[in-house]
Amino acid sequence: MAEMMPLTPQKTSDGSFTFYSPEFGELFHSYHGARQEARCKFVEPTELAEKAQNCSVRVLDLCYGLGYNTASALETIWSINPACFVEWVGLELDAAIPQAAIAQGLLKAWPSPIPELLGALVSLEAKGESTIPGVHCSVLELQGESGASRTVRSPQFQGTLWLGDARKTIQQVVNQGFQADAIFLDPFSPPNCPQLWTVEFLGWVAHCLSPTGKLATYSCSASVRTALMAAGLKIGATAPVGRRSPGTVASFGEGDLPLLSAQEQEHLQTRAATPYRDPNLSDSAEEIRQRRQQEQDLSPLEPTSSWKKRWANIAQK
């Protein structure tokens, strides 16, 4: 993997810090508030506060990054039920990002043992007993796959971080039968990272969601929502956080999902709803973008520009 440029923490509006990715040209978290986004866009929509009342909770964090979404989830769960056992799985391309977050102390704002556990997940220590009392680490190198996993165990937590292309590692998670009560879908934006927003990838992700679980993402893209529905999920909108755009929550049942607005429903009938596709889960970002553009060019759906103009006129009345 190419050597990564040094990562400099950037302060967001709620006082927490995030990193900027030169590769994708985006911040890892919203500049309106990194910690606020983790709580409001991911933890609250997946109803982890309610699920924490159970004896155990399962969480899948896609694109683990700095670890904020997971840290916020663990804080919420254990503040309500300190005895709740959390079984956690995370996917991340490169350990350098979470390692940098730990090295620069970005997780110290969360209460113990959260920084210690998440630090052990990306530690360079050999497998075996961690320097943290009661925490055991193990490392698995995959044969014939571009990935590896590290598992950390404690009396109240078992976490496995898979490193490598998420399109490959998600298949490992599915094959192990992992069923999450909450899934955090947090890649970089669809135009910049289409590989992790395709119909095919999200189909694998849906296999990891329990029948009563919920998936949350910051994106309200019509293409993403279409792909989630193609995976058999029902969708709803989550409240905007620091900006006008809402997020999305999905589950297999629609009974308690927040309704989409009329504008959002119409958005799903435009060319913007053309999903990204990656039939073999191996194409480059550019190939995936070009395939979608070709499908949009041939689409009989309403041009998105017409939809925008119509709703702009409605807003002015």
Short mmCIF file of C-alpha atoms in Angstrom, two decimals:
data_model
loop_
_atom_site.label_atom_id
_atom_site.label_comp_id
_atom_site.label_asym_id
_atom_site.label_seq_id
_atom_site.Cartn_x
_atom_site.Cartn_y
_atom_site.Cartn_z
CA MET A 1 0.00 0.00 0.00
CA ALA A 2 1.28 3.48 -0.82
CA GLU A 3 2.87 5.45 1.99
CA MET A 4 0.35 7.74 3.63
CA MET A 5 0.89 11.45 4.10
CA PRO A 6 1.07 12.68 7.72
CA LEU A 7 -2.41 13.27 9.14
CA THR A 8 -3.06 16.56 10.90
CA PRO A 9 -6.07 16.83 13.22
CA GLN A 10 -8.60 19.47 12.16
CA LYS A 11 -10.97 20.94 14.71
CA THR A 12 -14.71 20.72 14.00
CA SER A 13 -17.53 22.90 15.28
CA ASP A 14 -18.29 20.80 18.37
CA GLY A 15 -14.66 20.94 19.53
CA SER A 16 -13.77 17.40 18.42
CA PHE A 17 -11.14 16.71 15.78
CA THR A 18 -11.03 14.80 12.50
CA PHE A 19 -8.59 14.13 9.68
CA TYR A 20 -8.61 15.22 6.04
CA SER A 21 -8.08 12.60 3.32
CA PRO A 22 -5.99 13.94 0.39
CA GLU A 23 -6.86 10.79 -1.58
CA PHE A 24 -10.63 11.40 -1.46
CA GLY A 25 -10.56 15.17 -0.94
CA GLU A 26 -12.89 14.92 2.07
CA LEU A 27 -12.84 15.11 5.84
CA PHE A 28 -13.40 11.82 7.64
CA HIS A 29 -16.21 13.47 9.64
CA SER A 30 -18.44 16.51 9.24
CA TYR A 31 -16.83 19.87 10.00
CA HIS A 32 -20.10 20.73 11.76
CA GLY A 33 -19.04 18.34 14.52
CA ALA A 34 -17.26 14.99 14.27
CA ARG A 35 -18.41 13.61 17.61
CA GLN A 36 -21.91 15.01 17.13
CA GLU A 37 -22.16 13.30 13.74
CA ALA A 38 -21.17 9.94 15.22
CA ARG A 39 -23.92 10.16 17.83
CA CYS A 40 -26.71 11.75 15.77
CA LYS A 41 -26.14 10.09 12.39
CA PHE A 42 -25.26 6.60 13.55
CA VAL A 43 -25.85 5.76 17.21
CA GLU A 44 -29.26 7.37 17.66
CA PRO A 45 -30.88 6.19 14.39
CA THR A 46 -29.87 2.58 15.14
CA GLU A 47 -31.53 2.85 18.58
CA LEU A 48 -28.56 1.53 20.51
CA ALA A 49 -29.77 3.17 23.72
CA GLU A 50 -32.83 0.93 23.66
CA LYS A 51 -30.89 -2.16 22.56
CA ALA A 52 -28.39 -1.65 25.39
CA GLN A 53 -31.04 -2.84 27.83
CA ASN A 54 -30.46 -6.35 26.48
CA CYS A 55 -27.68 -8.57 27.79
CA SER A 56 -25.74 -8.30 24.50
CA VAL A 57 -25.55 -6.13 21.37
CA ARG A 58 -23.89 -6.74 18.01
CA VAL A 59 -22.47 -3.84 15.97
CA LEU A 60 -20.93 -3.72 12.48
CA ASP A 61 -18.91 -0.59 11.64
CA LEU A 62 -18.19 -0.26 7.91
CA CYS A 63 -15.24 2.05 7.25
CA TYR A 64 -14.08 2.25 10.86
CA GLY A 65 -11.75 5.21 10.22
CA LEU A 66 -10.87 7.14 13.35
CA GLY A 67 -13.16 4.97 15.49
CA TYR A 68 -15.58 7.72 16.52
CA ASN A 69 -18.77 5.90 15.55
CA THR A 70 -17.76 2.83 17.53
CA ALA A 71 -16.54 4.88 20.49
CA SER A 72 -19.84 6.74 20.60
CA ALA A 73 -21.75 3.45 20.37
CA LEU A 74 -19.81 1.88 23.26
CA GLU A 75 -20.25 5.02 25.37
CA THR A 76 -24.02 4.96 24.83
CA ILE A 77 -24.38 1.23 25.48
CA TRP A 78 -22.28 1.08 28.64
CA SER A 79 -23.69 4.30 30.10
CA ILE A 80 -27.08 2.58 30.13
CA ASN A 81 -26.03 -1.00 30.88
CA PRO A 82 -22.41 -1.47 32.02
CA ALA A 83 -22.93 -5.24 31.96
CA CYS A 84 -24.02 -5.37 28.31
CA PHE A 85 -21.67 -7.55 26.27
CA VAL A 86 -20.79 -5.97 22.91
CA GLU A 87 -19.80 -8.14 19.98
CA TRP A 88 -18.30 -5.83 17.39
CA VAL A 89 -16.94 -6.16 13.84
CA GLY A 90 -15.27 -3.34 11.92
CA LEU A 91 -13.99 -3.04 8.35
CA GLU A 92 -11.20 -0.67 7.40
CA LEU A 93 -8.89 -0.49 4.40
CA ASP A 94 -5.76 0.60 6.24
CA ALA A 95 -4.78 0.46 9.91
CA ALA A 96 -2.82 3.71 9.53
CA ILE A 97 -5.94 5.88 10.04
CA PRO A 98 -7.10 4.40 13.38
CA GLN A 99 -3.49 4.12 14.51
CA ALA A 100 -3.00 7.84 13.84
CA ALA A 101 -6.19 8.66 15.77
CA ILE A 102 -4.90 6.69 18.77
CA ALA A 103 -1.38 8.14 18.50
CA GLN A 104 -2.71 11.70 18.48
CA GLY A 105 -5.04 11.08 21.42
CA LEU A 106 -8.28 11.70 19.53
CA LEU A 107 -10.18 8.98 21.43
CA LYS A 108 -9.18 10.17 24.90
CA ALA A 109 -12.38 12.22 25.11
CA TRP A 110 -14.32 8.98 25.62
CA PRO A 111 -14.41 7.26 29.01
CA SER A 112 -12.30 4.25 29.92
CA PRO A 113 -12.10 1.44 28.84
CA ILE A 114 -13.13 2.65 25.36
CA PRO A 115 -9.82 4.28 24.28
CA GLU A 116 -7.88 1.32 25.67
CA LEU A 117 -9.96 -1.32 23.87
CA LEU A 118 -9.94 0.51 20.54
CA GLY A 119 -6.24 1.16 20.93
CA ALA A 120 -5.64 -2.58 21.39
CA LEU A 121 -7.54 -3.25 18.14
CA VAL A 122 -4.91 -1.42 16.10
CA SER A 123 -1.89 -1.96 18.33
CA LEU A 124 1.32 -3.19 16.75
CA GLU A 125 1.88 -5.53 19.69
CA ALA A 126 2.12 -9.24 19.02
CA LYS A 127 -0.86 -11.43 19.72
CA GLY A 128 -1.48 -12.66 23.25
CA GLU A 129 -2.13 -10.81 26.47
CA SER A 130 -2.39 -7.07 25.97
CA THR A 131 -0.77 -4.54 28.26
CA ILE A 132 -4.36 -3.79 29.35
CA PRO A 133 -5.43 -6.12 32.20
CA GLY A 134 -8.05 -8.65 31.11
CA VAL A 135 -7.68 -7.91 27.39
CA HIS A 136 -6.48 -10.62 25.00
CA CYS A 137 -5.47 -10.02 21.37
CA SER A 138 -5.20 -12.39 18.43
CA VAL A 139 -4.18 -11.85 14.81
CA LEU A 140 -5.41 -13.76 11.74
CA GLU A 141 -3.70 -13.42 8.37
CA LEU A 142 -5.97 -14.49 5.49
CA GLN A 143 -4.52 -16.87 2.95
CA GLY A 144 -5.19 -15.85 -0.67
CA GLU A 145 -7.10 -12.72 0.36
CA SER A 146 -5.93 -9.12 0.62
CA GLY A 147 -6.80 -8.74 4.27
CA ALA A 148 -6.13 -9.58 7.88
CA SER A 149 -8.06 -9.37 11.11
CA ARG A 150 -7.25 -8.56 14.71
CA THR A 151 -9.52 -9.61 17.56
CA VAL A 152 -9.61 -8.12 21.05
CA ARG A 153 -11.44 -9.77 23.93
CA SER A 154 -12.36 -8.49 27.37
CA PRO A 155 -15.09 -9.44 29.86
CA GLN A 156 -17.57 -7.03 28.23
CA PHE A 157 -16.29 -6.75 24.65
CA GLN A 158 -15.22 -8.87 21.71
CA GLY A 159 -14.11 -6.87 18.71
CA THR A 160 -12.68 -7.94 15.36
CA LEU A 161 -11.20 -5.40 12.96
CA TRP A 162 -10.83 -6.62 9.38
CA LEU A 163 -8.21 -4.80 7.29
CA GLY A 164 -8.28 -4.73 3.49
CA ASP A 165 -10.75 -4.12 0.67
CA ALA A 166 -14.19 -4.11 2.30
CA ARG A 167 -15.65 -5.76 -0.80
CA LYS A 168 -13.63 -8.85 0.14
CA THR A 169 -13.73 -8.70 3.91
CA ILE A 170 -17.52 -8.24 4.08
CA GLN A 171 -17.79 -11.70 2.54
CA GLN A 172 -15.73 -13.09 5.43
CA VAL A 173 -18.14 -11.49 7.89
CA VAL A 174 -21.17 -12.92 6.09
CA ASN A 175 -19.62 -16.39 5.92
CA GLN A 176 -19.10 -16.31 9.68
CA GLY A 177 -22.83 -15.71 10.16
CA PHE A 178 -22.49 -12.35 11.93
CA GLN A 179 -25.88 -10.67 12.41
CA ALA A 180 -25.73 -7.07 13.60
CA ASP A 181 -28.28 -5.18 15.66
CA ALA A 182 -26.74 -1.98 14.28
CA ILE A 183 -24.75 -1.30 11.12
CA PHE A 184 -22.87 1.95 10.54
CA LEU A 185 -22.36 2.61 6.81
CA ASP A 186 -19.73 5.34 6.65
CA PRO A 187 -17.54 5.31 3.50
CA PHE A 188 -16.44 8.48 1.76
CA SER A 189 -19.11 10.02 -0.47
CA PRO A 190 -20.60 7.97 -3.35
CA PRO A 191 -19.00 10.03 -6.17
CA ASN A 192 -15.55 9.65 -4.59
CA CYS A 193 -15.83 6.08 -3.27
CA PRO A 194 -18.52 4.36 -5.38
CA GLN A 195 -17.03 0.91 -4.69
CA LEU A 196 -18.71 0.79 -1.27
CA TRP A 197 -22.14 2.08 -2.35
CA THR A 198 -22.98 -0.43 -5.07
CA VAL A 199 -25.98 -2.72 -5.33
CA GLU A 200 -23.67 -5.71 -5.03
CA PHE A 201 -21.71 -4.52 -1.98
CA LEU A 202 -24.81 -3.36 -0.10
CA GLY A 203 -26.40 -6.71 -0.87
CA TRP A 204 -23.62 -8.36 1.13
CA VAL A 205 -24.01 -5.77 3.88
CA ALA A 206 -27.73 -6.51 4.17
CA HIS A 207 -26.88 -10.17 4.83
CA CYS A 208 -25.19 -8.98 8.04
CA LEU A 209 -28.25 -7.14 9.39
CA SER A 210 -30.44 -9.01 11.85
CA PRO A 211 -34.20 -9.17 11.17
CA THR A 212 -34.79 -6.51 13.84
CA GLY A 213 -31.60 -4.54 13.26
CA LYS A 214 -31.09 -1.10 11.73
CA LEU A 215 -28.54 0.33 9.33
CA ALA A 216 -27.65 4.03 9.40
CA THR A 217 -25.67 6.21 7.03
CA TYR A 218 -25.06 9.94 6.66
CA SER A 219 -25.93 9.79 2.95
CA CYS A 220 -29.31 10.71 1.51
CA SER A 221 -28.18 10.01 -2.07
CA ALA A 222 -30.97 8.61 -4.22
CA SER A 223 -28.51 6.12 -5.70
CA VAL A 224 -27.64 4.83 -2.22
CA ARG A 225 -31.27 4.58 -1.17
CA THR A 226 -32.11 2.69 -4.36
CA ALA A 227 -29.26 0.24 -3.71
CA LEU A 228 -30.44 -0.32 -0.14
CA MET A 229 -33.95 -1.05 -1.38
CA ALA A 230 -32.52 -3.43 -3.98
CA ALA A 231 -30.95 -5.29 -1.05
CA GLY A 232 -34.43 -5.84 0.39
CA LEU A 233 -34.38 -3.03 2.94
CA LYS A 234 -36.99 -0.40 3.73
CA ILE A 235 -35.69 3.14 4.12
CA GLY A 236 -36.43 6.23 6.14
CA ALA A 237 -34.87 9.67 6.64
CA THR A 238 -32.90 10.81 9.69
CA ALA A 239 -32.74 14.39 10.91
CA PRO A 240 -30.13 16.75 9.41
CA VAL A 241 -27.10 17.35 11.61
CA GLY A 242 -25.38 20.68 11.08
CA ARG A 243 -26.52 20.89 7.45
CA ARG A 244 -29.72 20.73 5.40
CA SER A 245 -29.25 17.19 4.13
CA PRO A 246 -30.78 14.33 6.13
CA GLY A 247 -29.27 10.89 6.53
CA THR A 248 -30.80 7.47 5.92
CA VAL A 249 -31.88 4.64 8.20
CA ALA A 250 -32.85 1.22 6.87
CA SER A 251 -34.28 -2.04 8.17
CA PHE A 252 -36.19 -5.09 6.95
CA GLY A 253 -39.41 -3.76 8.49
CA GLU A 254 -40.77 -0.26 7.85
CA GLY A 255 -43.12 0.03 10.82
CA ASP A 256 -41.12 2.56 12.84
CA LEU A 257 -38.96 4.18 10.16
CA PRO A 258 -39.23 7.97 9.74
CA LEU A 259 -41.12 8.74 6.54
CA LEU A 260 -39.43 10.23 3.49
CA SER A 261 -40.72 13.65 2.47
CA ALA A 262 -42.61 14.04 -0.81
CA GLN A 263 -39.50 15.66 -2.26
CA GLU A 264 -37.33 12.70 -1.25
CA GLN A 265 -39.83 10.21 -2.64
CA GLU A 266 -39.83 12.00 -6.00
CA HIS A 267 -36.03 12.06 -5.94
CA LEU A 268 -36.13 8.26 -6.13
CA GLN A 269 -37.96 8.56 -9.47
CA THR A 270 -35.21 10.60 -11.14
CA ARG A 271 -31.98 9.62 -12.87
CA ALA A 272 -30.13 10.40 -9.65
CA ALA A 273 -31.59 7.15 -8.31
CA THR A 274 -29.59 5.11 -10.82
CA PRO A 275 -27.43 2.99 -8.51
CA TYR A 276 -23.76 2.21 -8.76
CA ARG A 277 -22.99 -1.33 -9.90
CA ASP A 278 -19.92 -3.53 -9.50
CA PRO A 279 -20.90 -7.02 -10.71
CA ASN A 280 -17.70 -8.78 -9.67
CA LEU A 281 -16.91 -6.57 -6.66
CA SER A 282 -13.54 -5.75 -8.19
CA ASP A 283 -13.90 -2.75 -10.53
CA SER A 284 -12.11 0.55 -10.10
CA ALA A 285 -13.94 3.68 -8.96
CA GLU A 286 -13.71 5.13 -12.48
CA GLU A 287 -15.16 2.00 -14.08
CA ILE A 288 -18.07 2.05 -11.63
CA ARG A 289 -18.74 5.75 -12.26
CA GLN A 290 -18.66 5.27 -16.05
CA ARG A 291 -21.04 2.31 -15.86
CA ARG A 292 -23.55 4.39 -13.89
CA GLN A 293 -23.23 7.34 -16.27
CA GLN A 294 -23.96 5.10 -19.25
CA GLU A 295 -27.04 3.73 -17.50
CA GLN A 296 -28.22 7.26 -16.66
CA ASP A 297 -27.77 8.38 -20.27
CA LEU A 298 -30.17 5.65 -21.40
CA SER A 299 -32.61 6.05 -18.53
CA PRO A 300 -36.26 7.05 -19.20
CA LEU A 301 -36.46 8.57 -15.71
CA GLU A 302 -36.87 12.30 -15.16
CA PRO A 303 -33.62 14.31 -15.29
CA THR A 304 -32.57 15.30 -11.80
CA SER A 305 -32.19 18.92 -12.89
CA SER A 306 -35.93 19.07 -13.65
CA TRP A 307 -36.73 17.70 -10.20
CA LYS A 308 -34.46 20.29 -8.54
CA LYS A 309 -36.01 23.14 -10.53
CA ARG A 310 -39.55 22.04 -9.71
CA TRP A 311 -38.89 21.87 -5.97
CA ALA A 312 -37.00 25.16 -6.03
CA ASN A 313 -40.11 26.77 -7.51
CA ILE A 314 -42.30 25.17 -4.84
CA ALA A 315 -40.03 26.48 -2.10
CA GLN A 316 -40.34 30.03 -3.46
CA LYS A 317 -44.14 30.02 -3.37
#
